[in-house]
XYZ file of C-alpha atoms in Angstrom:
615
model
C -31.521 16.315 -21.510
C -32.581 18.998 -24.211
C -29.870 21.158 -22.722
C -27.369 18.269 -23.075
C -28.339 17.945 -26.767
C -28.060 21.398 -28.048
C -24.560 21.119 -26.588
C -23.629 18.064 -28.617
C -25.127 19.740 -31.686
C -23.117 23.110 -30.869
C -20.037 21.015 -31.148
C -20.272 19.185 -33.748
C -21.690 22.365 -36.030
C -18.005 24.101 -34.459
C -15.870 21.106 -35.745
C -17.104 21.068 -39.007
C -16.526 24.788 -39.358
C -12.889 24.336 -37.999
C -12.369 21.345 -40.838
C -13.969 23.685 -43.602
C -11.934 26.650 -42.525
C -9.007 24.107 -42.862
C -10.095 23.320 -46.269
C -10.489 26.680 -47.711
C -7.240 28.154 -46.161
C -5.409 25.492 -47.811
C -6.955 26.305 -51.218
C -5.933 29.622 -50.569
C -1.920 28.888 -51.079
C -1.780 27.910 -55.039
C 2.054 26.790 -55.972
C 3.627 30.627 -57.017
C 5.233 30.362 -60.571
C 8.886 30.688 -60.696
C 10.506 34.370 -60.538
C 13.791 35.569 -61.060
C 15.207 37.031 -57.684
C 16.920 40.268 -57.962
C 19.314 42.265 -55.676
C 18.108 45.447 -53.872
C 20.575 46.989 -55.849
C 20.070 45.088 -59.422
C 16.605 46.329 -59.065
C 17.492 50.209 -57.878
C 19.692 50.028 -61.604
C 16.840 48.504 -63.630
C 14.500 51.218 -62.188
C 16.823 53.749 -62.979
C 16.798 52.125 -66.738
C 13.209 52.124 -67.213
C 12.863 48.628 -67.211
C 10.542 48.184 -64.164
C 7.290 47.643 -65.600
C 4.675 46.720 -63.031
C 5.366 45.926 -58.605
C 3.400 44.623 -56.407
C 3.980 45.392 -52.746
C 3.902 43.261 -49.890
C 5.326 44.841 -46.966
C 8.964 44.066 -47.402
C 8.936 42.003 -50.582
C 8.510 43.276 -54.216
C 7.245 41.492 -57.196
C 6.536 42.475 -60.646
C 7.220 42.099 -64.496
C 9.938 43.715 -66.257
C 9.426 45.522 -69.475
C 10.674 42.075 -71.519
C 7.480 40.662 -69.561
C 9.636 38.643 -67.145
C 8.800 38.107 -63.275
C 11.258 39.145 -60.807
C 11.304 39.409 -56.982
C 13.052 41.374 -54.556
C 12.831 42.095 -50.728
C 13.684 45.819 -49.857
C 14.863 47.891 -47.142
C 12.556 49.864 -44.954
C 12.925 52.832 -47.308
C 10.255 55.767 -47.285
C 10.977 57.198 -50.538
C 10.417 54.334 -52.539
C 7.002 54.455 -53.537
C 8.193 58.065 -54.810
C 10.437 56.729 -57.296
C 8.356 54.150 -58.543
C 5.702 56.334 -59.287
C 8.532 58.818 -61.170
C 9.797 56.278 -63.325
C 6.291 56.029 -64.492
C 6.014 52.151 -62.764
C 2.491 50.399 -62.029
C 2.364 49.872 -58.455
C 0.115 47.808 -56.478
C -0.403 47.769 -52.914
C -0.939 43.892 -52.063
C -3.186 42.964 -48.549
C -2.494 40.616 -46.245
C -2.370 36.976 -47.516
C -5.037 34.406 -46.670
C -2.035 32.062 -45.817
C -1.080 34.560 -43.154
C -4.426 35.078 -42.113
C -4.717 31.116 -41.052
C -1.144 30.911 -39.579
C -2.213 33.619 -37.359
C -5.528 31.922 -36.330
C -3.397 28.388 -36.242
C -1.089 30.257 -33.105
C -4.601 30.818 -31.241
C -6.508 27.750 -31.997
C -4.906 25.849 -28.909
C -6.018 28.409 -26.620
C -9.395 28.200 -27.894
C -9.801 24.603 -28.231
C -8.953 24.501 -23.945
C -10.880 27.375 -23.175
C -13.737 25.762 -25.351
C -13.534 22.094 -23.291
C -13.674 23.652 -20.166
C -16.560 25.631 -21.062
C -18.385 22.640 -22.138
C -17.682 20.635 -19.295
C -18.064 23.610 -16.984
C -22.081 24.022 -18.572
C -22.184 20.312 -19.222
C -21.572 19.302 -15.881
C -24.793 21.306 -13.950
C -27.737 19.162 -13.262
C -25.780 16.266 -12.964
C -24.340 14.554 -10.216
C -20.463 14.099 -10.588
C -20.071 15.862 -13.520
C -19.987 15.082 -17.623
C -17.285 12.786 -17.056
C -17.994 11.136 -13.896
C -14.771 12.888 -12.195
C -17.225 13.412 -8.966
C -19.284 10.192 -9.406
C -18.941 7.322 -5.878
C -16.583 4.514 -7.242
C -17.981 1.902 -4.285
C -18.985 -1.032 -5.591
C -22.107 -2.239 -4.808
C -23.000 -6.105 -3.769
C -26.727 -6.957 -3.657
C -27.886 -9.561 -1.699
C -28.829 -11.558 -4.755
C -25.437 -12.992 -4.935
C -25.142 -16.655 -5.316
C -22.889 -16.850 -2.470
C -23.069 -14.305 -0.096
C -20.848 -13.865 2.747
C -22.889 -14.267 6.297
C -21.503 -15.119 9.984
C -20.714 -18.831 8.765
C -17.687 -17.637 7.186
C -16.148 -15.575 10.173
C -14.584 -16.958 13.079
C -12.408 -16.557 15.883
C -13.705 -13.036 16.563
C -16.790 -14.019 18.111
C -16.697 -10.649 20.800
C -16.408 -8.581 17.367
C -19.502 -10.850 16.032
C -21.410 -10.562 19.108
C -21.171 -6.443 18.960
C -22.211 -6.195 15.658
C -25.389 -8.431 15.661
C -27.333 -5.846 16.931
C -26.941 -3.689 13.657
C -28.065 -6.707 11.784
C -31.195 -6.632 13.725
C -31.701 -3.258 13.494
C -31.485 -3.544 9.824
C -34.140 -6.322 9.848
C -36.558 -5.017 12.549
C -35.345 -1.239 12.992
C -39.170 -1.195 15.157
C -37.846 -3.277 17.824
C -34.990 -0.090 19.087
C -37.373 2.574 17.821
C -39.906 1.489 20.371
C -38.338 2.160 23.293
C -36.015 5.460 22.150
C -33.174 3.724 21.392
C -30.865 4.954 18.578
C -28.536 2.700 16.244
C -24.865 4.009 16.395
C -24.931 6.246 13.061
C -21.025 4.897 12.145
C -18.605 1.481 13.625
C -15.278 1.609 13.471
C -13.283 -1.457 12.994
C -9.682 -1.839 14.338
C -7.173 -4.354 14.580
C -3.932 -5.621 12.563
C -4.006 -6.392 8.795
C -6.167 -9.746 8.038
C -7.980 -9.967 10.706
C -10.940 -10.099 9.128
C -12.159 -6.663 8.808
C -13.894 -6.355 5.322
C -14.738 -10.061 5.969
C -16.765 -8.761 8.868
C -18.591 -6.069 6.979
C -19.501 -8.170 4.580
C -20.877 -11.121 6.791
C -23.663 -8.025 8.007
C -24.636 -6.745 4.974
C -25.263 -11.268 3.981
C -26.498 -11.641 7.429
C -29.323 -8.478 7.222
C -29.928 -8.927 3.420
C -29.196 -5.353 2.845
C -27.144 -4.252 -0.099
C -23.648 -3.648 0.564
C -21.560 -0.614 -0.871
C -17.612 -1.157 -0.794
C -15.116 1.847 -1.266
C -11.447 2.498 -0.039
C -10.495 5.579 1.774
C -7.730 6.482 -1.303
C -10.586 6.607 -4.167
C -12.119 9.794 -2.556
C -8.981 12.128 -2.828
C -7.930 13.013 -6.410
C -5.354 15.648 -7.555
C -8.660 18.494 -8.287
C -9.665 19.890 -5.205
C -13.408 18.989 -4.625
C -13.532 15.930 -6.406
C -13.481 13.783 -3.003
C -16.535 15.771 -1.612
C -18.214 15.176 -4.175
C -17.964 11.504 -4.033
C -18.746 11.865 -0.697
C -22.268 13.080 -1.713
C -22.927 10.814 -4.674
C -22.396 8.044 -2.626
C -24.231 8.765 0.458
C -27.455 10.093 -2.022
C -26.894 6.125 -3.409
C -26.967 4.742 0.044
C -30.380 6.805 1.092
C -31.638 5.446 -2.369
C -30.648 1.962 -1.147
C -31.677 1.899 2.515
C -31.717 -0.073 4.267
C -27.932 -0.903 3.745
C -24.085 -0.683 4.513
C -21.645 1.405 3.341
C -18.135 0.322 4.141
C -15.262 2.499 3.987
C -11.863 0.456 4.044
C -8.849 1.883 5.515
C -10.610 5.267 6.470
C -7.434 6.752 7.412
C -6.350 7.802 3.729
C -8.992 10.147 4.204
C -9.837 10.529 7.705
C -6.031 12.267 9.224
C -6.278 14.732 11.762
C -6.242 17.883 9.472
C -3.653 21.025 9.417
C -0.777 18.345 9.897
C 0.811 18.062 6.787
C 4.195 18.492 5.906
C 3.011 21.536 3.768
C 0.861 22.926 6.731
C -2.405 21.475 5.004
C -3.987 19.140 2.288
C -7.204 20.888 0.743
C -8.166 18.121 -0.999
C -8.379 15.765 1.883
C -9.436 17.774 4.259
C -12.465 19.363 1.966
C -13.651 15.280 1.438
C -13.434 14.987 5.202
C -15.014 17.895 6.255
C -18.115 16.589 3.176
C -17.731 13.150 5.055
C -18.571 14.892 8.457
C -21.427 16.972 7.236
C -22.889 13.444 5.539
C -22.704 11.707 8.962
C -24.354 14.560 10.416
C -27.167 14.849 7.859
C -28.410 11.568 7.713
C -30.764 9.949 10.184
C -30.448 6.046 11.552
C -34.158 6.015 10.676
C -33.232 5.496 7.124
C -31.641 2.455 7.731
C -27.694 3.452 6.391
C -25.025 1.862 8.411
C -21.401 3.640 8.032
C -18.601 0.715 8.863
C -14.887 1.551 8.242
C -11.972 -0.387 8.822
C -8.412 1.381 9.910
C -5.189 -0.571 11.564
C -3.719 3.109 12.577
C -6.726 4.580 14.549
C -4.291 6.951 16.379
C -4.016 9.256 13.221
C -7.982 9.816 12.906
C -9.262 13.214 13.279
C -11.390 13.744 16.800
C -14.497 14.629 15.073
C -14.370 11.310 12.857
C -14.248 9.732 16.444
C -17.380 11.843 18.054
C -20.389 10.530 19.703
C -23.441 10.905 16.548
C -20.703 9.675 14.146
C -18.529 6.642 14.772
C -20.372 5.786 18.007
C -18.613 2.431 18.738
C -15.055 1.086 18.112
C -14.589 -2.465 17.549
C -10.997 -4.124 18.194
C -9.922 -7.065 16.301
C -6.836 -9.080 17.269
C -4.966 -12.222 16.031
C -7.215 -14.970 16.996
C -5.882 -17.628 19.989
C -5.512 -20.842 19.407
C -9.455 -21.984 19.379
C -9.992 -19.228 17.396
C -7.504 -20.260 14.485
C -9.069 -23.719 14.749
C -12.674 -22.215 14.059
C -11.083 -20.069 11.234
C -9.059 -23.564 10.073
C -11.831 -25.581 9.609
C -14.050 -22.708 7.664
C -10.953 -22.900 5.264
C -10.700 -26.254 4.956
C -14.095 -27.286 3.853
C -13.376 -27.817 0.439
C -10.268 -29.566 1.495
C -9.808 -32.682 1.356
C -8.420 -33.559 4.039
C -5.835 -36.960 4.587
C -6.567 -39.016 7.920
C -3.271 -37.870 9.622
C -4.297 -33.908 9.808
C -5.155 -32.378 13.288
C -6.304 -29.661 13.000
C -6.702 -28.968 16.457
C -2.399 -29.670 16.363
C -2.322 -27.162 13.322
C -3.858 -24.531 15.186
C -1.468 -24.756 18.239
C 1.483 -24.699 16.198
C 0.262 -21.449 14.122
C 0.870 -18.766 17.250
C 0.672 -15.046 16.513
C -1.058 -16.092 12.819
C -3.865 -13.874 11.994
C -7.186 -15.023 9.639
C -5.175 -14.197 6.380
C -2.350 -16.231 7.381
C -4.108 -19.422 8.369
C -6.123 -18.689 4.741
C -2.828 -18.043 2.678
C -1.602 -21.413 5.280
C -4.247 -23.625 3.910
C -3.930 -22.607 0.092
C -0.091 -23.132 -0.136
C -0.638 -26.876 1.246
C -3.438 -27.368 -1.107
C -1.281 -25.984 -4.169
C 1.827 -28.659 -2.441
C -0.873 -31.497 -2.624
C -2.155 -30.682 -6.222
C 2.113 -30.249 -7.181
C 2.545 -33.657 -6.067
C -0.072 -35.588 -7.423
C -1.925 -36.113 -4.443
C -5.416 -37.147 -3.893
C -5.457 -35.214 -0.255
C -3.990 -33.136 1.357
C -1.591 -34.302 4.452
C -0.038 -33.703 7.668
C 3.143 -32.845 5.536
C 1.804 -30.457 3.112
C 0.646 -28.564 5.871
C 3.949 -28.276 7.702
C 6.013 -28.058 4.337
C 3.365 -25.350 3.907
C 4.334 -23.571 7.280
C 8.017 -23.865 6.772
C 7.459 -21.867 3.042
C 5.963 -19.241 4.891
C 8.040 -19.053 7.720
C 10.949 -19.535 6.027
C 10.617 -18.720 2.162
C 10.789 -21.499 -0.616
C 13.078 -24.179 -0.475
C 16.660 -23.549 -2.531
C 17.988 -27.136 -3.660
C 19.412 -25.793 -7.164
C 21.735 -23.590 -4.832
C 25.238 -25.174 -4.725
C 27.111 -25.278 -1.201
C 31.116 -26.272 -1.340
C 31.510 -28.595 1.520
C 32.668 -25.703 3.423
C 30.221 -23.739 3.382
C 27.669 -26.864 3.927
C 29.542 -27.309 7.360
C 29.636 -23.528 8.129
C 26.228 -23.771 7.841
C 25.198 -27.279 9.824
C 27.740 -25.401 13.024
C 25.338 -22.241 12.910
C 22.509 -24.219 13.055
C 23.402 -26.358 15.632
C 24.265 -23.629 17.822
C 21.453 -21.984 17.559
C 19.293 -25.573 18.471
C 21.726 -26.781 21.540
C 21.085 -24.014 23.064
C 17.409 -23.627 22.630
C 17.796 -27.533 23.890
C 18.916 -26.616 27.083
C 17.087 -23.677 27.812
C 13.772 -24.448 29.657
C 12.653 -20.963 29.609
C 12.411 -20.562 25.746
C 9.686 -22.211 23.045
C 10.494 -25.804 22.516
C 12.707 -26.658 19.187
C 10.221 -27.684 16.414
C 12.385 -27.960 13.495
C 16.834 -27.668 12.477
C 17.743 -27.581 8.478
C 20.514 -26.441 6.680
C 18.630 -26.169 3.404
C 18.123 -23.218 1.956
C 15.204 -21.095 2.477
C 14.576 -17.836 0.571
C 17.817 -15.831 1.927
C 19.003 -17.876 4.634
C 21.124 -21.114 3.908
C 19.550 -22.182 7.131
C 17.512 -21.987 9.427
C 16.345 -22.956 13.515
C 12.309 -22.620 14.552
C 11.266 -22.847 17.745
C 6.961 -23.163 17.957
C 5.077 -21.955 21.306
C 2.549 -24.462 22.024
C 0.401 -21.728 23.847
C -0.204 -18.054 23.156
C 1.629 -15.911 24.620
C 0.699 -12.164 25.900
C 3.610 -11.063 27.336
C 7.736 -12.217 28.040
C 9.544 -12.328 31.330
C 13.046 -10.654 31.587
C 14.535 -14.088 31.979
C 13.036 -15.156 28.928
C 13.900 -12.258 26.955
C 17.561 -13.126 27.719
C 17.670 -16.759 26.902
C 16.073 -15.455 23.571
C 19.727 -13.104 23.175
C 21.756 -16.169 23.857
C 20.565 -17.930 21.266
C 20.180 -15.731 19.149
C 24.582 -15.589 19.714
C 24.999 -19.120 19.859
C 25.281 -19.426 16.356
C 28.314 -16.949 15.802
C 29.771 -18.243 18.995
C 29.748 -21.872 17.968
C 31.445 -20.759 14.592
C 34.281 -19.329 16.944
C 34.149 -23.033 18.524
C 34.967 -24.389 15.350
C 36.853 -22.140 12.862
C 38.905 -19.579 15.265
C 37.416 -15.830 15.801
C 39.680 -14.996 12.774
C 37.340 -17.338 10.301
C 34.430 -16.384 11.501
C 31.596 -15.925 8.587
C 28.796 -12.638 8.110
C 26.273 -15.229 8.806
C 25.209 -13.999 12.124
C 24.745 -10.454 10.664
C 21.112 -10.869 10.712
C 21.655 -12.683 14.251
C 23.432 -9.533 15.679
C 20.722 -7.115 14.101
C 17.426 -9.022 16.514
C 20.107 -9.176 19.146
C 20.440 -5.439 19.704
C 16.954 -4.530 18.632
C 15.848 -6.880 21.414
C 18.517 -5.691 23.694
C 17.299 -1.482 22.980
C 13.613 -2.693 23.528
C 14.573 -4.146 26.920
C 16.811 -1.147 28.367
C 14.334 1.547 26.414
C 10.812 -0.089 26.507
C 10.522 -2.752 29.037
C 12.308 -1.249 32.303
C 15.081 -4.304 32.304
C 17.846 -2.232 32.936
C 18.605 -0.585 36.564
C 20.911 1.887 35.580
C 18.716 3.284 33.112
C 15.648 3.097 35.132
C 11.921 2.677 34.605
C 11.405 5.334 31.914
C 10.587 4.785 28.184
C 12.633 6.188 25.412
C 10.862 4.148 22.651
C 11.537 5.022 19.569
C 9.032 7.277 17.334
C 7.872 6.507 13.604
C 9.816 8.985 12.330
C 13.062 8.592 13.623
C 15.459 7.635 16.381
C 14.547 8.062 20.561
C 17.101 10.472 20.883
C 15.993 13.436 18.134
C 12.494 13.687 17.072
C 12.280 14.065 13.767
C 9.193 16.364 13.665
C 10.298 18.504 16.600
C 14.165 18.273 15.925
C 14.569 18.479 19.697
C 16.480 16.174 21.520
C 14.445 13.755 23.992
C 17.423 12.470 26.273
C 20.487 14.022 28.044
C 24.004 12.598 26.108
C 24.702 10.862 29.370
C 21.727 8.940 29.160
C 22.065 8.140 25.542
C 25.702 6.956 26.679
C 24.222 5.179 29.545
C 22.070 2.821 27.329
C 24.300 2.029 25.099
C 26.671 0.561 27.382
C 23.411 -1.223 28.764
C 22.816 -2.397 25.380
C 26.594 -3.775 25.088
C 26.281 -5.296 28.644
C 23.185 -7.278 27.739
C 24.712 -8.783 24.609
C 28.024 -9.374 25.624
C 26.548 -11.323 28.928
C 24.549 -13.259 26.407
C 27.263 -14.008 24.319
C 28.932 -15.937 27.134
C 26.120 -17.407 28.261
C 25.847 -19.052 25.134
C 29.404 -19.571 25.071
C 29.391 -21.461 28.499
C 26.345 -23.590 27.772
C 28.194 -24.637 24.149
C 31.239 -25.401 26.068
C 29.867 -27.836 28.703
C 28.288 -30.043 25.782
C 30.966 -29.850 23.181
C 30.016 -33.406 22.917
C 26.772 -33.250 22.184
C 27.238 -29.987 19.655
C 29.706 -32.448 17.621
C 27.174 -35.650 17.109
C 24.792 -32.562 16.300
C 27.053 -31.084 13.953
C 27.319 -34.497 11.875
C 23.712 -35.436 11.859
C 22.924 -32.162 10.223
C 25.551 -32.869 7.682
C 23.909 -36.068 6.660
C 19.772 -35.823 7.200
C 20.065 -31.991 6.297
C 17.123 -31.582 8.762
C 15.835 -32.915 11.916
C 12.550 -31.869 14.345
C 12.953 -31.626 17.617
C 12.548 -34.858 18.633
C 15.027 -36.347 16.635
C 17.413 -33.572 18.091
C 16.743 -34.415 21.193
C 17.611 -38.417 20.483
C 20.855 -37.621 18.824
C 22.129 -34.924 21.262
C 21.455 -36.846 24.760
C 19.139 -39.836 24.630
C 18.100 -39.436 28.115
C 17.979 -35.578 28.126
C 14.682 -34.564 30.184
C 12.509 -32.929 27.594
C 10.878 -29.489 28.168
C 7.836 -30.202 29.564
C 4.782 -30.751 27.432
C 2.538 -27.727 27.886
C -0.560 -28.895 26.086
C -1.942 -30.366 29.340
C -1.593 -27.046 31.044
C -3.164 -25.222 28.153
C -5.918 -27.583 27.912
C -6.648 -27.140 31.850
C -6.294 -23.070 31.382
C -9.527 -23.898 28.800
């Protein structure tokens, strides 16, 4: 503290001699008094004359007073001999130093230079004793959350990861009765890691054990450690682990731990010394704390694949805990923690919103329930209903509805024959989800669009289901060709075409579906195409091969194609009626599809039974 003062005194003593100095030098520079300028060689004559009375020199500029007492000024060669003459014609001469205005313009070229050299020096002498520095550049930027909140987060508020729950209750016992493992030799895992897909309820998770154990909890993402100065992130590093041991017993919770924890000497440029210094301090703090004092390291990643091997070492991050998308009585559990300040209309099942909401992960069903809350509130209503929800669903799905966008007539029916494609032919194909829902109003980009809902999860697709999936994806260009001729055919399947032949490379490249090309994967990397790596530059398949699947890839899309063309054919009936009802109730479900298209059409058989049995 002394040392600190002196240091504040020091400066301010320096800035008031810098404003003083200031001060004087400008006093220095009075206004000069007019002078007559002469000529070099006007003043050589009047020398000559005798009417030089007085000079003053000042390197190459002359001043003086003539013999009529008058001022003059001249600027002069470099001439050695000059002095001589003066002093022959019998002239005063005076030899004039440096000016003071000089002096200051010379210190004005340095003062820059000094001023930085003079900060760093302070900071440099300012910054020992103290952890992270004068300026905080090296102070921990987690936040910390006591457990005197008013509402703290606890296992109430997480569900549909109850194996994930289950794992981590031991560390909230630990934290309350650390005696009951000490006892018998066992030893708290020093570090969990927490995987899984974005919003599955990773920081929710961290949180509910620091409100479950009562312990404070500190909060920091993996990108606030590096900084552009190299040893800032370590640094951190220590300041907030010496806060945690402070704390104990608590949680520190590192969120995506991969901004900082990469496998090192991978970069681009051969290495980041930043990054790798703060994980290298990270390491050594895992290391050099013991579970006896009660600090729990949790991070969170969704790309655990790029995480340096020591990160991953027994004595650090012990365990690994996977998170997935919740099933469907999971996203009921994390529906009705949502929807508890809801109120809710008599017609909403949520059991019924859960089993429509496949593949949807905790942040989804969240951002699910807010949207039809905000619908509700839009519309005046005192609950919120069955139709908010699914209006709700369809804005995420889909995008926003776009009534103010005007469709010729054209362009309307365009529309209503790509739609209906696409929903005959999910109609009458039994191995594909059944239709949920036909409109030809716009959504975000699309002037259209065709769901389809599973009413089960599903883990994995059958090569017969993969290809009804391609031929419907093409019934809605090929029902287009029904109607307008191949020649006035619209771009609207462009996005069509593009799933097509991404499904189509999966199934020849990923899955094995393909004969000629054989059980052998030629997935594509992250950074670039299945036939060059882009970090290697090397090529990982023969041109035949590459040849080979894409005439598989052609095969399986063209043999779609018709398949959707044949199934479009045999109920050109049924597409017409389908065609018209679009145009005039701009959307239908699935049921009502099914009533307009064939009244007595079998309907895909209702799987809830079979899902409630596999339960």
């Amino acid at each position: 503290m002394t040392w600190n003062r002196s240091l504040t005194i020091i400066g301010i003593l320096v800035w008031i001699g810098v404003i003083a100095l200031l001060v004087w030098a400008g006093g220095q520079n009075p206004t000069p008094r007019p002078v007559a300028a002469l000529a070099y060689s006007d003043f050589m004559s009047k020398l000559d004359a005798g009417q030089i009375k007085t000079a003053t020199i000042d390197g190459h500029k002359i001043e003086g007073t003539l013999t009529n007492s008058a001022r003059y000024s001249t600027l002069t060669p470099d001439d050695p001999s000059l002095p001589t003459q003066l002093l022959r014609h019998r002239v005063h001469v005076v030899v004039s130093p440096p000016e003071p205005g000089s002096v200051f313009l010379t210190l004005l070229t340095w003062v820059p230079f000094l001023l930085i050299a003079a900060i760093w020096i302070f900071v440099l002498f300012s910054s020992r004793g103290q952890t992270g520095g004068r300026f905080g550049f090296g102070k921990s930027r987690a936040k910390l959350i006591t457990p005197t909140q008013t509402h703290p987060v606890t296992f109430a508020d997480v569900a549909g990861i109850d194996e994930a729950r289950s794992e981590l209750q031991e560390i909230v016992e630990f934290l309350k009765s650390p005696q009951k493992f000490e006892r018998l030799g066992g030893r708290i895992p020093k570090g969990c890691l927490l995987v899984g897909p974005p919003g599955t309820g990773k920081t929710l998770l961290a949180r509910a054990i620091a409100g479950e154990a009562q312990v404070p909890f500190f909060s920091i993402s993996g990108s606030e450690f590096v900084e552009m100065f190299v040893g800032v992130g370590a640094s951190r590093v220590r300041d907030l682990f010496e806060q945690a041991k402070k704390s104990a017993p608590c949680i520190v919770f590192v969120d995506e731990i991969d901004a900082v924890g990469r496998k090192r000497g991978l970069g681009y440029s051969g290495t980041n010394d930043e990054r790798e210094q703060t994980l290298n301090q990270l390491l050594v703090e895992m290391d050099g704390f013991d579970t006896r004092e009660g600090v729990i390291l949790l991070a969170a990643t969704n790309r655990p694949d790029v995480l340096d091997p020591a990160l991953l070492r027994p004595g650090r991050f012990d365990r690994r805990i996977q998170l997935s998308n919740p099933d469907i009585t999971g996203r009921e559990q994390i529906l009705l923690v949502h929807v508890r300040k809801v109120p809710l209309a008599p017609d909403v099942d949520i059991r019924a919103l859960a089993r429509g909401t496949p593949g949807l992960s905790g942040a989804d069903l969240a951002n699910l329930v807010n949207e039809a809350a905000l619908l509700a509130a839009h519309r005046n209503e005192a609950q919120v209903s069955a139709g908010d929800f699914d209006d709700a669903k369809d804005k995420i799905m889909m995008g926003s509805e776009r009534r103010s966008l005007v469709m010729s007539a054209k362009e309307r029916k365009i529309t209503a024959v790509h739609e209906s494609g696409h929903a005959l032919v999910t109609l009458y194909s039994p191995d594909h989800d059944p239709l949920h829902k036909v409109t030809i109003i716009p959504h975000g980009r699309a002037l259209g669009a065709t769901l389809s809902l599973p009413e089960r999860d599903r883990f994995g697709y059958s090569r017969r289901e993969l290809t009804t999936r391609l031929a419907i994806l093409f019934a809605g260009r090929v029902a287009e060709e029904f109607y307008f001729g191949s020649n006035d055919t619209t771009t609207g399947a462009s996005d069509d075409i593009k799933q097509a032949t991404e499904l189509a490379r999966r199934m020849v490249c990923e899955f094995g579906f393909s004969s000629k090309v054989g059980l052998v994967s030629y997935e594509d990397d992250e950074h670039g195409s299945g036939y060059e790596s882009f970090l290697s530059g090397r090529k990982t398949m023969s041109n035949e091969t590459a040849a080979r699947i894409d005439e598989e890839i052609s095969r399986l899309t063209n043999d779609a194609a018709q398949s959707a063309r044949e199934i479009l054919s045999g109920h050109r009936a049924e597409l017409d009626r389908l065609v018209g009802a679009l145009l005039e109730h701009e959307t239908l479900t699935g049921a009502q599809i099914t009533e307009i298209v064939q009244p007595n059409l079998p309907m895909v058989p209702d799987k809830s039974d079979l899902l409630t049995a596999a339960q």
